[in-house]
Amino acid sequence: MKQLSVLGVSSLAILMGVTACQKPAEKPADTAAASSATTAASADMPQIRIATESSFVPFSYKDANGKLIGFEIDLADALCAEAKLKCEVISQDWDGLIPGLQAQKYHAIMAGMSDTAERRKVVAFSDPYFTNNLVIIGKKGVDKGADDLAGKSVGAQRSTTAAEYLAKNFPKATPKLYDTQDNAYLDLESGRIDLMISDSAPALYWLKTAKGQGFEVKGQPINIDDKIAIAFRQNDPLIGKFNTALAALKANGTYDKISQKYFADLPK
């Protein structure tokens, strides 16, 4: 993976954000996997729904009981507590995230979504809460670097900055795109693809697992200075509330504490 810096956390050298995009087809939100991210007890507090994608370890994923956990879940809890909002985090398929926001099924998206000019045509973004870079990973001992991928099969999650970078910068590679990050890992493990390009933090996290032990980062991290932020409907006054809350969490040390919980042990 590459080296990343979480915004406002100078002590962490390698971190990864998530990249997120959406496709036109929308799928229903998984309310059964909703997080208990209701952070204030006052009945008169506004109820806010936040959508995430639940297969992006360590940002947002499900534990053995189907409960949403991860960096973005903890951060959402803290943001809502600071902003004095009651929040519920729900799981939504990646391709349906922006369509669901536009259809007013929820108020915001926290799913490793990159703040891009293209997305700003249809949504608005908060201040960034993470900086993302990319890495290429492959089997250990196999001399397939990151400079020339001609003729190599390379996996990436569909509609992400990783997939976009692959298409633009490695036109002679054979891309294979996946609905989820987990499905790309499965094909990498089985040898159905040679390499995978991914956001740094999820890939580094996966390399620490038992399934990732036979794989490594190829070449150097790809610095794309990708900013991860919360997506809202355009002109939503909630943007200001969340920006104020995020600044407060960075100032009082809460943001650093949450970041350390998930990213401090990643390989440097």
Short mmCIF file of C-alpha atoms in Angstrom, two decimals:
data_model
loop_
_atom_site.label_atom_id
_atom_site.label_comp_id
_atom_site.label_asym_id
_atom_site.label_seq_id
_atom_site.Cartn_x
_atom_site.Cartn_y
_atom_site.Cartn_z
CA MET A 1 0.00 0.00 0.00
CA LYS A 2 1.01 3.46 0.03
CA GLN A 3 1.74 5.82 2.71
CA LEU A 4 -1.11 7.98 3.73
CA SER A 5 -1.70 10.62 6.21
CA VAL A 6 -4.94 10.89 8.03
CA LEU A 7 -5.93 14.53 8.08
CA GLY A 8 -5.03 16.02 11.41
CA VAL A 9 -3.07 12.97 12.60
CA SER A 10 0.61 13.59 12.07
CA SER A 11 1.62 10.49 13.99
CA LEU A 12 0.19 8.06 11.46
CA ALA A 13 2.31 7.56 8.38
CA ILE A 14 0.36 5.05 6.35
CA LEU A 15 -3.32 5.31 6.15
CA MET A 16 -5.87 4.81 3.62
CA GLY A 17 -9.15 6.18 2.89
CA VAL A 18 -11.65 4.62 0.84
CA THR A 19 -12.69 5.52 -2.50
CA ALA A 20 -16.19 5.39 -3.30
CA CYS A 21 -18.31 5.94 -6.31
CA GLN A 22 -21.68 4.94 -7.32
CA LYS A 23 -23.46 3.36 -10.16
CA PRO A 24 -26.87 4.07 -11.52
CA ALA A 25 -28.51 0.94 -10.18
CA GLU A 26 -29.73 1.25 -6.62
CA LYS A 27 -30.32 -1.54 -4.15
CA PRO A 28 -32.35 -1.34 -0.95
CA ALA A 29 -30.62 -0.37 2.27
CA ASP A 30 -29.95 -3.12 4.78
CA THR A 31 -31.66 -1.67 7.80
CA ALA A 32 -31.20 -4.92 9.73
CA ALA A 33 -27.49 -4.21 9.91
CA ALA A 34 -28.01 -0.70 11.19
CA SER A 35 -25.47 0.53 13.70
CA SER A 36 -26.57 1.71 17.09
CA ALA A 37 -25.02 5.05 16.30
CA THR A 38 -27.66 6.93 18.19
CA THR A 39 -25.46 9.03 20.36
CA ALA A 40 -27.72 11.28 22.40
CA ALA A 41 -30.65 10.44 24.54
CA SER A 42 -32.74 13.54 24.10
CA ALA A 43 -36.02 12.82 22.33
CA ASP A 44 -36.13 16.24 20.70
CA MET A 45 -32.83 15.78 18.86
CA PRO A 46 -33.06 15.54 15.05
CA GLN A 47 -32.89 11.97 13.71
CA ILE A 48 -30.20 11.60 11.03
CA ARG A 49 -29.61 8.52 8.85
CA ILE A 50 -26.13 7.89 7.48
CA ALA A 51 -25.45 5.28 4.80
CA THR A 52 -22.25 3.27 4.52
CA GLU A 53 -20.98 0.27 2.57
CA SER A 54 -20.41 -2.67 4.89
CA SER A 55 -17.55 -4.57 3.25
CA PHE A 56 -14.71 -2.07 3.50
CA VAL A 57 -12.48 -3.18 6.37
CA PRO A 58 -11.41 -1.34 8.51
CA PHE A 59 -13.65 1.60 7.62
CA SER A 60 -17.09 0.02 7.77
CA TYR A 61 -17.88 -3.68 8.02
CA LYS A 62 -19.95 -6.16 10.02
CA ASP A 63 -18.92 -8.20 13.03
CA ALA A 64 -19.94 -11.82 13.58
CA ASN A 65 -23.36 -10.70 14.79
CA GLY A 66 -24.04 -8.51 11.76
CA LYS A 67 -23.44 -5.26 13.62
CA LEU A 68 -21.76 -2.43 11.72
CA ILE A 69 -18.33 -1.57 13.12
CA GLY A 70 -15.20 0.24 11.95
CA PHE A 71 -13.43 3.58 11.74
CA GLU A 72 -16.27 5.36 9.98
CA ILE A 73 -18.88 3.92 12.35
CA ASP A 74 -16.98 5.15 15.41
CA LEU A 75 -16.35 8.50 13.74
CA ALA A 76 -20.04 8.86 12.86
CA ASP A 77 -20.97 8.17 16.49
CA ALA A 78 -18.52 10.80 17.71
CA LEU A 79 -19.60 13.38 15.12
CA CYS A 80 -23.25 12.95 15.98
CA ALA A 81 -22.58 13.20 19.70
CA GLU A 82 -20.58 16.39 19.16
CA ALA A 83 -23.28 17.87 16.91
CA LYS A 84 -26.04 16.76 19.32
CA LEU A 85 -27.79 14.67 16.69
CA LYS A 86 -29.39 11.24 16.96
CA CYS A 87 -27.87 9.16 14.17
CA GLU A 88 -28.49 5.75 12.69
CA VAL A 89 -25.92 4.19 10.35
CA ILE A 90 -27.30 1.78 7.76
CA SER A 91 -25.68 -0.51 5.21
CA GLN A 92 -26.24 0.21 1.52
CA ASP A 93 -24.74 -1.44 -1.54
CA TRP A 94 -22.02 0.70 -3.08
CA ASP A 95 -23.76 1.28 -6.39
CA GLY A 96 -26.87 2.57 -4.68
CA LEU A 97 -25.27 5.04 -2.30
CA ILE A 98 -25.68 8.28 -4.24
CA PRO A 99 -29.03 7.33 -5.81
CA GLY A 100 -30.33 6.58 -2.31
CA LEU A 101 -29.11 9.95 -1.05
CA GLN A 102 -30.80 11.73 -3.94
CA ALA A 103 -34.00 9.80 -3.23
CA GLN A 104 -33.85 11.11 0.37
CA LYS A 105 -33.59 7.64 1.88
CA TYR A 106 -30.89 9.01 4.20
CA HIS A 107 -29.19 12.30 4.95
CA ALA A 108 -25.50 11.53 4.39
CA ILE A 109 -22.96 9.00 3.14
CA MET A 110 -19.84 7.91 5.04
CA ALA A 111 -18.36 5.15 2.91
CA GLY A 112 -14.80 6.06 2.04
CA MET A 113 -16.18 8.29 -0.69
CA SER A 114 -13.70 10.45 -2.56
CA ASP A 115 -14.51 14.13 -2.99
CA THR A 116 -14.23 14.56 -6.76
CA ALA A 117 -15.33 17.22 -9.22
CA GLU A 118 -17.53 14.69 -10.97
CA ARG A 119 -19.38 13.76 -7.79
CA ARG A 120 -19.77 17.40 -6.81
CA LYS A 121 -22.10 17.76 -9.78
CA VAL A 122 -24.70 15.72 -7.88
CA VAL A 123 -23.73 15.86 -4.17
CA ALA A 124 -21.94 18.17 -1.76
CA PHE A 125 -19.09 17.20 0.56
CA SER A 126 -17.98 18.01 4.07
CA ASP A 127 -14.43 18.86 4.96
CA PRO A 128 -12.28 15.75 4.42
CA TYR A 129 -11.77 13.30 7.26
CA PHE A 130 -9.19 11.06 5.58
CA THR A 131 -6.49 11.21 2.89
CA ASN A 132 -6.25 8.21 0.59
CA ASN A 133 -3.50 6.79 -1.59
CA LEU A 134 -3.39 3.60 -3.63
CA VAL A 135 -1.24 0.47 -3.59
CA ILE A 136 -0.80 -2.52 -5.87
CA ILE A 137 -0.65 -5.89 -4.13
CA GLY A 138 0.27 -9.33 -5.42
CA LYS A 139 1.73 -12.69 -4.47
CA LYS A 140 5.08 -12.69 -2.65
CA GLY A 141 8.08 -13.81 -4.66
CA VAL A 142 6.42 -13.17 -7.99
CA ASP A 143 8.29 -10.46 -9.87
CA LYS A 144 5.40 -8.35 -11.02
CA GLY A 145 6.11 -4.76 -10.17
CA ALA A 146 3.85 -1.78 -10.41
CA ASP A 147 5.58 -0.06 -13.34
CA ASP A 148 4.54 -2.27 -16.23
CA LEU A 149 1.28 -4.17 -15.93
CA ALA A 150 0.95 -4.97 -19.63
CA GLY A 151 -0.77 -8.30 -20.07
CA LYS A 152 -1.41 -8.71 -16.34
CA SER A 153 -4.88 -9.24 -14.95
CA VAL A 154 -5.49 -6.56 -12.32
CA GLY A 155 -8.48 -6.40 -10.02
CA ALA A 156 -10.16 -3.36 -8.48
CA GLN A 157 -13.50 -2.49 -6.94
CA ARG A 158 -15.85 -1.08 -9.54
CA SER A 159 -16.60 2.67 -9.58
CA THR A 160 -13.71 3.63 -7.30
CA THR A 161 -10.67 5.84 -7.66
CA ALA A 162 -8.59 2.66 -7.85
CA ALA A 163 -10.56 1.43 -10.87
CA GLU A 164 -10.32 4.86 -12.48
CA TYR A 165 -6.56 5.03 -11.92
CA LEU A 166 -6.12 1.54 -13.37
CA ALA A 167 -8.00 2.44 -16.55
CA LYS A 168 -6.17 5.74 -17.07
CA ASN A 169 -2.63 4.71 -16.21
CA PHE A 170 -2.36 1.04 -17.17
CA PRO A 171 -4.25 0.73 -20.47
CA LYS A 172 -2.36 -2.44 -21.44
CA ALA A 173 -3.38 -4.29 -18.29
CA THR A 174 -6.43 -6.55 -18.30
CA PRO A 175 -8.78 -5.05 -15.72
CA LYS A 176 -11.26 -7.11 -13.74
CA LEU A 177 -13.74 -5.10 -11.70
CA TYR A 178 -15.67 -6.29 -8.65
CA ASP A 179 -18.76 -5.21 -6.77
CA THR A 180 -16.93 -5.47 -3.44
CA GLN A 181 -13.38 -5.35 -2.16
CA ASP A 182 -13.83 -8.79 -0.61
CA ASN A 183 -14.60 -10.42 -3.95
CA ALA A 184 -11.42 -8.95 -5.42
CA TYR A 185 -9.39 -10.43 -2.54
CA LEU A 186 -10.95 -13.84 -3.20
CA ASP A 187 -9.84 -13.84 -6.83
CA LEU A 188 -6.37 -12.63 -5.86
CA GLU A 189 -6.06 -15.50 -3.36
CA SER A 190 -7.19 -18.07 -5.89
CA GLY A 191 -4.88 -16.80 -8.64
CA ARG A 192 -7.69 -15.72 -10.95
CA ILE A 193 -6.04 -12.28 -11.09
CA ASP A 194 -2.34 -11.44 -10.94
CA LEU A 195 -2.55 -8.21 -9.00
CA MET A 196 -4.98 -5.90 -7.28
CA ILE A 197 -5.03 -2.10 -7.01
CA SER A 198 -6.69 -0.75 -3.89
CA ASP A 199 -6.91 2.05 -1.38
CA SER A 200 -3.98 1.70 0.97
CA ALA A 201 -5.58 1.21 4.35
CA PRO A 202 -7.96 -1.63 3.41
CA ALA A 203 -5.20 -3.42 1.50
CA LEU A 204 -2.65 -3.02 4.32
CA TYR A 205 -5.23 -4.24 6.77
CA TRP A 206 -5.94 -7.31 4.62
CA LEU A 207 -2.21 -8.10 4.32
CA LYS A 208 -2.16 -8.51 8.11
CA THR A 209 -4.80 -11.25 8.01
CA ALA A 210 -4.11 -14.97 7.63
CA LYS A 211 -5.35 -14.88 4.04
CA GLY A 212 -3.07 -11.98 3.19
CA GLN A 213 0.18 -13.50 4.47
CA GLY A 214 1.27 -14.74 1.05
CA PHE A 215 0.93 -11.32 -0.56
CA GLU A 216 2.77 -8.01 -0.49
CA VAL A 217 2.77 -4.46 -1.80
CA LYS A 218 4.36 -4.20 -5.24
CA GLY A 219 6.39 -1.08 -5.94
CA GLN A 220 5.78 2.21 -4.18
CA PRO A 221 2.50 3.65 -2.92
CA ILE A 222 0.69 5.74 -5.52
CA ASN A 223 0.17 9.22 -4.13
CA ILE A 224 -3.09 10.55 -5.55
CA ASP A 225 -3.85 12.94 -2.66
CA ASP A 226 -7.40 11.65 -2.60
CA LYS A 227 -9.65 13.31 -0.01
CA ILE A 228 -12.37 11.27 1.68
CA ALA A 229 -15.39 13.19 2.95
CA ILE A 230 -19.03 12.90 3.95
CA ALA A 231 -21.49 13.29 1.07
CA PHE A 232 -24.73 15.25 1.47
CA ARG A 233 -27.43 16.57 -0.78
CA GLN A 234 -26.41 19.92 -2.18
CA ASN A 235 -27.01 22.98 0.02
CA ASP A 236 -27.85 20.84 3.04
CA PRO A 237 -27.36 22.81 6.30
CA LEU A 238 -26.10 19.61 7.92
CA ILE A 239 -22.78 20.15 6.13
CA GLY A 240 -21.92 23.04 8.43
CA LYS A 241 -22.92 21.09 11.53
CA PHE A 242 -20.71 18.14 10.59
CA ASN A 243 -17.77 20.38 9.63
CA THR A 244 -17.97 22.10 13.01
CA ALA A 245 -18.17 18.75 14.79
CA LEU A 246 -15.23 17.32 12.83
CA ALA A 247 -13.06 20.33 13.69
CA ALA A 248 -13.96 19.92 17.36
CA LEU A 249 -13.06 16.21 17.34
CA LYS A 250 -9.68 16.99 15.83
CA ALA A 251 -9.07 19.73 18.39
CA ASN A 252 -10.03 17.68 21.45
CA GLY A 253 -8.13 14.52 20.48
CA THR A 254 -11.15 12.30 19.80
CA TYR A 255 -10.33 11.99 16.10
CA ASP A 256 -6.76 10.92 16.85
CA LYS A 257 -7.99 8.34 19.35
CA ILE A 258 -10.39 6.78 16.84
CA SER A 259 -7.73 6.78 14.11
CA GLN A 260 -5.17 5.12 16.36
CA LYS A 261 -7.66 2.37 17.20
CA TYR A 262 -7.88 1.26 13.57
CA PHE A 263 -4.68 2.37 11.88
CA ALA A 264 -1.83 2.51 14.41
CA ASP A 265 -0.78 -1.11 13.78
CA LEU A 266 -0.72 -0.95 9.99
CA PRO A 267 2.66 -1.70 8.39
CA LYS A 268 4.84 1.35 7.91
#
